[in-house]
């Protein structure tokens, strides 16, 4: 397998951790070390109890359990690990800038730049540097410049670098399955030997025809474009969902009909409370920023509308709940089913639940939130206020509850925001018995058994159902 014996990955997050775990699992002869400045996160990756891993992904505990300590390591020794590695993946966060030039749209590259500087300083011999983070087009040129400015010599030894782009397409909740059987692996670069070395790693388990190679800029832009196209489908179907509600059509029937067209396809046509997650919004805004930078105002405005519609969908749902509850939720209990941005993850970044819950808190609601994987600490951080002491909730307060029945207790409504499987199997007669009448189910994911809820006496609103 080429000459790759040691891999370092900078960033032990939702991408770095699972990606490296699968590489280590599939390439037992390669030593893989994931490094991070966050000592707490590294300690969690090293926790002997695999239920304590910092990232929840179905199947990840088994993969980490097989490889950890054998050829998969988690460490805070960043420079030492870089020095010992042939390949360094940069898999650090690239959030939207919050201040300065491009604030609110451009990606903040300070963690990527810091990583490149550390690689420049610590690397030995020839090192392949791989962009795994999602980055603006032409970032590889910046990384290359930083690496070259190291002067080509570290510790008296000549150093050299090849920069590759290898964006990650995994989705949270299915990360392990996506990594084990990807639709494609994309490698962009200028150095054929470096491309071949990285491709030889993936060939250990990915069929050769699924490993696409291209130039750097096309690779970088393909990642932003893939996310923009996926998110665009969600805003498209959510817009049609609102139209269905107004006209008596059913968005699931519409999705079934259009999805049967092989040119459209059935995936990513699920109407919901709007897309969340750390990347769709960030990557589209980055695309918008770059288009404006290159003078393409119409193209920028086109993609920006995908994000605008997503915000509108979230606001629309909060407003609808208030309207149906006689125009006010002040002092009313609402059970919130799900807080993660999608099922099978503990991640809440940009979760639609955050915006919707904040709007309801603002209106004075008392929220009883249940989510199988999200901690109370995370909810408090996202909602910008501590939970109310149990038993003494006041207007505009929230607390976490352990199960659906307690979310429903004394509530005027249940609001289903994340499509966890358990919400499809609710015991509606038992739930209805503890709610205040008239009681509502607002199902923003079309996940619950609406007819069972109706039979138990609830009024039901389902997204996209007219
Ligand atoms: P994350 O925030 O979960 O993890 C990033 C980690 O990098 C953090 O633990 C942070 O402490 C660490 N870090 C930052 N600067 C560092 C430095 N200089 N040295 C060492 N460690 C450092 O982020 P993530 O969700 O894993 O995303 C990483 C990148 O991958 C982003 O660019 C994102 O857009 C992209 N991506 C994410 C997903 C996803 O599903 N989350 C999928 C595809 C691509
Ligand atoms: C997404 C992409 O699917 C990945 O390919 C990409 O690698 C990743 O972003 C990234 O770059 O971070 P992720 O955000 O983890 O993955 O999860 P998705 O399954 O794409 O869901 C994103 C959001 O869209 C969720 O809130 C989900 O509930 C919502 N969604 C998805 C819908 O509302 N309807 C759908 O039909 C599909």
XYZ file of C-alpha atoms in Angstrom, residues 48-224:
177
model
C -12.689 2.285 28.286
C -16.491 2.484 28.341
C -17.384 2.705 24.644
C -20.765 4.230 25.543
C -18.862 7.372 26.583
C -17.364 8.152 23.133
C -17.892 11.874 22.432
C -19.699 11.174 19.165
C -22.790 8.990 19.060
C -23.053 7.046 15.805
C -24.679 3.645 15.363
C -21.924 1.018 15.008
C -19.069 3.346 15.934
C -18.437 1.718 19.315
C -17.778 -1.646 17.621
C -15.336 -0.147 15.082
C -13.447 1.806 17.754
C -13.503 -1.248 20.028
C -11.777 -3.352 17.351
C -9.051 -0.888 16.382
C -8.318 1.257 19.438
C -5.008 0.449 21.087
C -4.047 -1.755 18.094
C -3.549 0.795 15.320
C -6.008 3.530 16.315
C -4.891 6.071 18.892
C -6.279 9.316 20.292
C -3.798 11.828 21.638
C -3.143 15.469 22.517
C 0.493 15.191 21.364
C -0.156 17.099 18.148
C 3.376 17.996 17.014
C 4.921 14.677 17.984
C 2.290 12.785 16.000
C 2.680 15.024 12.942
C 6.437 14.500 13.023
C 5.960 10.723 12.903
C 3.380 10.705 10.093
C 3.511 10.327 6.278
C -0.001 11.709 5.868
C -1.711 14.434 7.909
C -5.456 14.915 7.526
C -6.796 18.321 8.540
C -10.290 17.685 9.890
C -10.886 20.715 12.065
C -14.018 22.845 12.342
C -14.715 25.539 9.708
C -17.764 27.393 11.061
C -19.293 30.545 9.621
C -17.370 33.664 10.655
C -19.144 35.618 13.383
C -17.202 38.852 12.998
C -14.905 40.734 10.660
C -14.768 40.526 6.881
C -17.446 38.141 5.550
C -19.117 37.749 8.971
C -22.299 35.660 8.754
C -21.293 34.047 5.457
C -17.622 33.254 4.926
C -16.077 30.233 6.636
C -13.727 30.937 9.498
C -10.459 29.348 8.502
C -8.469 30.179 11.631
C -8.404 26.551 12.837
C -7.319 25.343 9.397
C -4.598 27.971 9.223
C -3.401 27.109 12.731
C -3.286 23.436 11.767
C -1.277 24.200 8.616
C 1.192 26.252 10.641
C 1.601 23.423 13.135
C 2.199 20.954 10.297
C 4.730 23.343 8.743
C 6.607 23.483 12.012
C 6.437 19.855 13.096
C 6.542 17.775 9.901
C 9.624 15.751 8.947
C 10.643 14.559 5.469
C 7.902 14.399 2.842
C 4.352 14.800 4.151
C 1.056 14.496 2.313
C -1.343 17.062 3.780
C -5.002 16.219 3.160
C -7.852 18.710 3.411
C -10.664 16.715 5.018
C -12.491 19.760 6.371
C -14.970 21.422 4.028
C -13.198 24.475 2.629
C -13.703 27.401 0.268
C -12.373 26.857 -3.258
C -8.657 27.599 -3.508
C -7.897 27.038 0.174
C -5.311 24.451 -0.864
C -3.258 27.337 -2.259
C -3.282 29.014 1.161
C -2.241 25.799 2.896
C 0.503 25.232 0.339
C 1.813 28.746 0.920
C 1.901 28.299 4.698
C 3.673 24.965 4.367
C 6.239 26.356 1.934
C 6.930 29.338 4.161
C 8.264 26.882 6.729
C 11.459 27.193 4.711
C 11.723 23.580 3.635
C 13.804 22.572 6.620
C 12.750 21.545 10.096
C 15.184 20.383 12.723
C 17.947 20.577 10.110
C 16.089 18.086 7.913
C 14.656 18.903 4.461
C 10.851 18.889 4.407
C 8.436 18.864 1.485
C 4.671 18.702 1.138
C 1.927 17.595 -1.248
C -1.511 19.050 -0.609
C -4.581 16.994 -1.491
C -8.301 17.721 -1.187
C -10.334 14.743 0.045
C -13.707 16.082 1.185
C -15.913 13.955 3.391
C -19.473 13.112 2.352
C -20.648 11.130 5.394
C -23.938 12.081 7.023
C -24.316 11.981 10.780
C -26.395 9.120 12.093
C -25.177 6.909 9.235
C -21.479 7.841 9.400
C -20.101 4.327 9.806
C -22.236 2.863 7.009
C -21.381 5.830 4.757
C -17.663 5.432 5.434
C -17.694 1.664 4.962
C -19.611 1.823 1.670
C -19.294 5.342 0.239
C -21.021 6.311 -3.014
C -17.669 7.790 -3.951
C -14.365 8.948 -2.520
C -13.062 12.149 -4.087
C -9.371 12.993 -4.217
C -8.172 16.233 -5.769
C -4.539 17.122 -6.242
C -1.626 17.979 -8.500
C 0.865 15.321 -7.407
C 0.037 11.921 -8.977
C 2.179 10.026 -6.448
C 0.380 11.603 -3.495
C -3.014 10.930 -5.099
C -2.046 7.306 -5.685
C -0.779 6.906 -2.093
C -4.071 8.157 -0.646
C -6.149 6.188 -3.154
C -4.282 3.020 -2.134
C -5.539 3.491 1.435
C -9.177 3.738 0.309
C -8.750 0.830 -2.129
C -8.392 -1.457 0.882
C -12.185 -1.455 1.100
C -13.668 0.896 -1.533
C -14.062 -0.444 -5.118
C -11.558 1.322 -7.393
C -14.300 2.699 -9.677
C -15.756 4.620 -6.739
C -12.502 6.471 -6.118
C -12.665 9.606 -8.241
C -9.602 11.730 -8.813
C -9.616 15.311 -10.040
C -7.848 18.623 -9.644
C -7.762 20.553 -6.357
C -10.263 23.277 -7.153
C -12.874 20.933 -8.610
C -12.589 18.723 -5.554
C -13.001 21.617 -3.118
C -15.957 23.022 -5.056
C -17.632 19.615 -5.442
C -18.084 19.397 -1.691
C -19.799 22.786 -1.394
